[in-house]
Each structure stands twice: as structure tokens, then as C-alpha cells.
PDB file of C-alpha atoms in Angstrom:
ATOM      1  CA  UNK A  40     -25.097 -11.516  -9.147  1.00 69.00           C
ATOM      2  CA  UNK A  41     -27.545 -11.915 -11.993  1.00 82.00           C
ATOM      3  CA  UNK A  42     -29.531  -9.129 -10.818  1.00 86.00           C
ATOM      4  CA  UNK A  43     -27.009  -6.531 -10.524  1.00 88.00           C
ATOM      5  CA  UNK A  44     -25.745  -7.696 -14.059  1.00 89.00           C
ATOM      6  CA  UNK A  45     -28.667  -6.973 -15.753  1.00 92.00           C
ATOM      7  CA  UNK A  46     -29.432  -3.747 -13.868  1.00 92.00           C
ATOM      8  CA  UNK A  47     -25.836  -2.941 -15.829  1.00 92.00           C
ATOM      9  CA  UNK A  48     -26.423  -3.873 -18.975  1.00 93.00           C
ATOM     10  CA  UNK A  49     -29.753  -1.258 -18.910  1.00 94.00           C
ATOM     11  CA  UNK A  50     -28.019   1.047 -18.085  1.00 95.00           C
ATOM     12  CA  UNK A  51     -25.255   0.307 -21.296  1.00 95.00           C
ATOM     13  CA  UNK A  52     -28.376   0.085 -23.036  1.00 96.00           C
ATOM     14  CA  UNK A  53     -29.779   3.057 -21.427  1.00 97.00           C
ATOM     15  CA  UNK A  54     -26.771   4.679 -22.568  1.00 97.00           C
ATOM     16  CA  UNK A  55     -26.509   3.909 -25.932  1.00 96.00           C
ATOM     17  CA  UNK A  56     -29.918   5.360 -26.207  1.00 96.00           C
ATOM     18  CA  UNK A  57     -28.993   8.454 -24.910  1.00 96.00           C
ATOM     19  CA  UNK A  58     -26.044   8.327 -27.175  1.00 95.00           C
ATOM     20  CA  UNK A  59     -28.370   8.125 -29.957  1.00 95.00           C
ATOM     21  CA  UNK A  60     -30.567  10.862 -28.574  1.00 95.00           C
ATOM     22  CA  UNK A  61     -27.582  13.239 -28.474  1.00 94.00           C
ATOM     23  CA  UNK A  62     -26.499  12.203 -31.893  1.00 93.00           C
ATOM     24  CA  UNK A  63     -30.108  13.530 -33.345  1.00 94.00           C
ATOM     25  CA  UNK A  64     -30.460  16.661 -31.037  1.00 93.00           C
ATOM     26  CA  UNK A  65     -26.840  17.801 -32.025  1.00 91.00           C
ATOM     27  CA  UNK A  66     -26.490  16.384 -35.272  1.00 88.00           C
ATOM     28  CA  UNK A  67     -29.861  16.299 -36.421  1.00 88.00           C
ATOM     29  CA  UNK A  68     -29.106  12.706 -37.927  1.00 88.00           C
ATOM     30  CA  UNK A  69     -27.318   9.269 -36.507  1.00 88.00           C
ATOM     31  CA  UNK A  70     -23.774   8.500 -38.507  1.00 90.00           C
ATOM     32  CA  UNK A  71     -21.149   6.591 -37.159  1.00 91.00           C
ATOM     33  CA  UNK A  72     -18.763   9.564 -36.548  1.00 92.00           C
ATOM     34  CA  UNK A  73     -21.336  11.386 -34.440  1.00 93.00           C
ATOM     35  CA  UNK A  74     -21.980   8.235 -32.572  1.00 95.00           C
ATOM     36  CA  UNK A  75     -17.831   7.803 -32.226  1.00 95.00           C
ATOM     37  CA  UNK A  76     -17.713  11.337 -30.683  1.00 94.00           C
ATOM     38  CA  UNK A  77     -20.921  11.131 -28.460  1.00 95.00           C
ATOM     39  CA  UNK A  78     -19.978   7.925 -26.914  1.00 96.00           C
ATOM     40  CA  UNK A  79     -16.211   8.954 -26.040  1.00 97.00           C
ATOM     41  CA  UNK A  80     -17.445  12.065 -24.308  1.00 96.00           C
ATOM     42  CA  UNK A  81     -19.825   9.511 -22.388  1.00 96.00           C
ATOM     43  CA  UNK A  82     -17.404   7.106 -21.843  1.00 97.00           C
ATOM     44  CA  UNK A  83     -14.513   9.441 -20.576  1.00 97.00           C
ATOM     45  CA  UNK A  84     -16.915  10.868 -18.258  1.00 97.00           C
ATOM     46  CA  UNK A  85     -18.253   7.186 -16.498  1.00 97.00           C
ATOM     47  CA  UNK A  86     -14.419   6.155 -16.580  1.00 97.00           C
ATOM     48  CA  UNK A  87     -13.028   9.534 -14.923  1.00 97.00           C
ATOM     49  CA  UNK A  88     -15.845   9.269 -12.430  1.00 97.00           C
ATOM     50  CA  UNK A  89     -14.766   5.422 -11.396  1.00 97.00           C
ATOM     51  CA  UNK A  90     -11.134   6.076 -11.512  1.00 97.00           C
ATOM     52  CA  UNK A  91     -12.104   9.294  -9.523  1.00 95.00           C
ATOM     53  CA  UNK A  92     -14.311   7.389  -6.485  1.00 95.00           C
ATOM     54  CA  UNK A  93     -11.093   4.397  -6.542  1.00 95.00           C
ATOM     55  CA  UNK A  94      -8.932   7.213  -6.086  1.00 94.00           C
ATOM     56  CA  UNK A  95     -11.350   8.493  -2.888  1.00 93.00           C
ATOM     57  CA  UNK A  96     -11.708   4.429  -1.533  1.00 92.00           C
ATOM     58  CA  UNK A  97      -8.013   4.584  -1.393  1.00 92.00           C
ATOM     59  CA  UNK A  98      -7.311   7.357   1.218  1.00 88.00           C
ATOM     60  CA  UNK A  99      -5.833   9.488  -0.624  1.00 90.00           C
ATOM     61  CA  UNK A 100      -7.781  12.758  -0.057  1.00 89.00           C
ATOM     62  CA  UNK A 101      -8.517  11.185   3.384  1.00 88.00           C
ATOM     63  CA  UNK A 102      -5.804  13.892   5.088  1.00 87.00           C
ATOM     64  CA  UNK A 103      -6.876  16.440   3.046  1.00 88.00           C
ATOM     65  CA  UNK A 104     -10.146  16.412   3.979  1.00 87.00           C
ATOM     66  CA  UNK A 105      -9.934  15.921   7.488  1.00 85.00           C
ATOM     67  CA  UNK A 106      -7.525  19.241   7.578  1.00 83.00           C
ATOM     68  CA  UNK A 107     -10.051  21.335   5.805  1.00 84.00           C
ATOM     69  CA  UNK A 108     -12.599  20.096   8.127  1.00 80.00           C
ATOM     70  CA  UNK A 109     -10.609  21.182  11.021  1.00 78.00           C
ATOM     71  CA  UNK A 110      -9.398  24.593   9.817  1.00 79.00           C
ATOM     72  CA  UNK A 111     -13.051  25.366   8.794  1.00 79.00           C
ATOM     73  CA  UNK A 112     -14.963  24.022  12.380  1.00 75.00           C
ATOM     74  CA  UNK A 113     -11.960  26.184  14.391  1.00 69.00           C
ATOM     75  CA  UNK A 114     -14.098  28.057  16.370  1.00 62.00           C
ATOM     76  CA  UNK A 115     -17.486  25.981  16.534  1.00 62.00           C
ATOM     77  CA  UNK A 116     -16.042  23.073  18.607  1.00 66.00           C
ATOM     78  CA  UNK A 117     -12.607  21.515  19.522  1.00 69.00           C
ATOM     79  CA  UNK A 118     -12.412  18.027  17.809  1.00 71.00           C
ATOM     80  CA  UNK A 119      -9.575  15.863  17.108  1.00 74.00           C
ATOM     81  CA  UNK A 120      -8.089  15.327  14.060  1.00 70.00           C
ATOM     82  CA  UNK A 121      -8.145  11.189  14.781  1.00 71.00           C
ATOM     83  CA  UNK A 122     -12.134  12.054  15.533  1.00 73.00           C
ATOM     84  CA  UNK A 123     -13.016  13.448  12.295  1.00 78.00           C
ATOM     85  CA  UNK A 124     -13.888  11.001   9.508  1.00 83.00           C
ATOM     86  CA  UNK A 125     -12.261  10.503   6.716  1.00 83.00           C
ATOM     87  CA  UNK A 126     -13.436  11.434   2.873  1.00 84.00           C
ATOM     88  CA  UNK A 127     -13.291   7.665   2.444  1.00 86.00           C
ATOM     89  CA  UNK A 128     -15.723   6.397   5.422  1.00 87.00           C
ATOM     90  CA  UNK A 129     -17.957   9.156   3.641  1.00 87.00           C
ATOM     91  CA  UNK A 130     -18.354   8.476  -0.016  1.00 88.00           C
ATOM     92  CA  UNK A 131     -19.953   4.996  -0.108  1.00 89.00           C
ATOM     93  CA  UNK A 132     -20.477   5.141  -3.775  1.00 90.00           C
ATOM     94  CA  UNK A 133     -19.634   1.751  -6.001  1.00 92.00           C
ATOM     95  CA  UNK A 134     -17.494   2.599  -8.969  1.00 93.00           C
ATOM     96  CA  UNK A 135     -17.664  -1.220  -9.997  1.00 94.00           C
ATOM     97  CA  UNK A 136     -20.951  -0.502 -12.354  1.00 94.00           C
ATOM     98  CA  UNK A 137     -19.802   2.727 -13.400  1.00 95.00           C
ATOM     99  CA  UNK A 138     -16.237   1.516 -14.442  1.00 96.00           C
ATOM    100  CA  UNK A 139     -18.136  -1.694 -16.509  1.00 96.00           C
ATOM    101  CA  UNK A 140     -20.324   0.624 -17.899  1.00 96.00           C
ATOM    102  CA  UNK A 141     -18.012   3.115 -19.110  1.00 97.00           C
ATOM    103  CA  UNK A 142     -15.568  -0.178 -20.183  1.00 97.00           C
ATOM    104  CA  UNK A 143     -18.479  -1.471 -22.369  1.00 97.00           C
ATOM    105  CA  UNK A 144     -19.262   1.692 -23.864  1.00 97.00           C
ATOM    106  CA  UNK A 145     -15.332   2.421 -24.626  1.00 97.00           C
ATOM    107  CA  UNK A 146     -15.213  -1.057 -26.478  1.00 97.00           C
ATOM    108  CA  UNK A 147     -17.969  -0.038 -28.588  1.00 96.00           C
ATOM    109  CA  UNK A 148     -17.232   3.257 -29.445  1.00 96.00           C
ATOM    110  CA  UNK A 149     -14.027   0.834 -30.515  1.00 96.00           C
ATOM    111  CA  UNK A 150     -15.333  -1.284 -32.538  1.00 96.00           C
ATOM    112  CA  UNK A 151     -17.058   1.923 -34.347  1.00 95.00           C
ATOM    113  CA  UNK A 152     -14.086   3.829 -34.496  1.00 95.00           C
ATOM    114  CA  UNK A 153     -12.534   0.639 -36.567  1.00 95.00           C
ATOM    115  CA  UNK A 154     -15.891   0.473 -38.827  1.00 94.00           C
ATOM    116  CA  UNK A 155     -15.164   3.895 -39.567  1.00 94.00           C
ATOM    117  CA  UNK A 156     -11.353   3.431 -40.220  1.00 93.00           C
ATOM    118  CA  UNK A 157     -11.755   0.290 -42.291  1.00 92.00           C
ATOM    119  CA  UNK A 158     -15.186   1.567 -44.132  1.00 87.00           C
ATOM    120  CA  UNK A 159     -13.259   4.767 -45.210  1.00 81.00           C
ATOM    121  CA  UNK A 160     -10.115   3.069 -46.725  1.00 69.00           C
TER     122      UNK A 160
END
């Protein structure tokens, strides 16, 4: 439990980092609006990923995937649709880390985004 917490807060911090990094390759200097922008953009993209492998864990593309499979393998062999596995079974991915690290990264692009607000009035 320990472990896998710290392996998640390197990667926040391996984030931020890369947030900064992007702030000085695009911006060509680190202010707080940069940093706002950069971090939603990386944010958005570890939350949309989580919500998107929940979404797969549920089932829901499970049918669609299976009826792709079979239209595609028509002529190679004859399966059954209640043989072929589902898009579920197959992704094994764990959106727990991605979903706290996108979470954490929200909450401080947050708490900049307020910084910014209160700093500029």
C-alpha cells in the first residue's frame, strides 16, 4: 500500500516536472497562467483516460467488440460469439493511479487558478 503510494506521488511529481518543462519549451518562461493551462491539458488527458478504461471495466464496449471481431474473422474460422472474449477480459489496465494522478494534478492546477484569480484582483 505504501509502495504503490509513493510510486504515485513520482509520478505527480514526475508530472509537475514535465509541466514545468512544457511551460519553458512553449513559453520560454514559468508564470502561473502557463502553468494553469499546461496542467489542465495534462490533467484532462490522465482523467479522460481513467474515466475511459472504467468505462471499458464496465462492459460496455464488451458487445461491440465481440461483433467486430466476428464480422472481421468471417471467413478464417467459425467461432461463437459466447467464445470470443470480451474488450473487458482484455484491457487489464488500472485506472486507480491514473485517476489519483490526474485528481491531484486537477486540485493543483486549482489552487493556481485561485492564486491567479485572487493575485489579479
Amino acid at each position: 500500500m505504501k509502495l504503490r503510494l509513493r510510486n504515485q506521488l513520482i509520478m505527480v511529481a514526475f508530472t509537475q516536472l514535465a509541466i514545468f518543462s512544457l511551460s519553458l519549451i512553449f513559453n520560454h518562461d514559468i508564470s502561473l497562467l502557463s502553468y494553469i493551462n499546461i496542467s489542465f491539458y495534462i490533467s484532462a488527458a490522465f482523467l479522460l483516460t481513467a474515466l475511459l478504461l472504467y468505462t471499458i471495466h464496465s462492459g460496455f464496449y464488451d458487445v461491440i467488440s465481440r461483433s467486430f471481431t466476428l464480422a472481421f474473422s468471417r471467413g478464417h474460422k467459425n467461432k461463437k460469439f459466447s467464445e470470443i472474449p470480451g474488450l473487458s477480459e482484455l484491457v487489464t489496465v488500472n485506472q486507480k493511479p491514473l485517476l489519483f494522478i490526474g485528481l491531484v494534478n486537477g486540485f493543483l492546477m486549482l489552487l493556481a487558478l485561485f492564486a491567479y484569480y485572487f493575485l489579479l484582483t
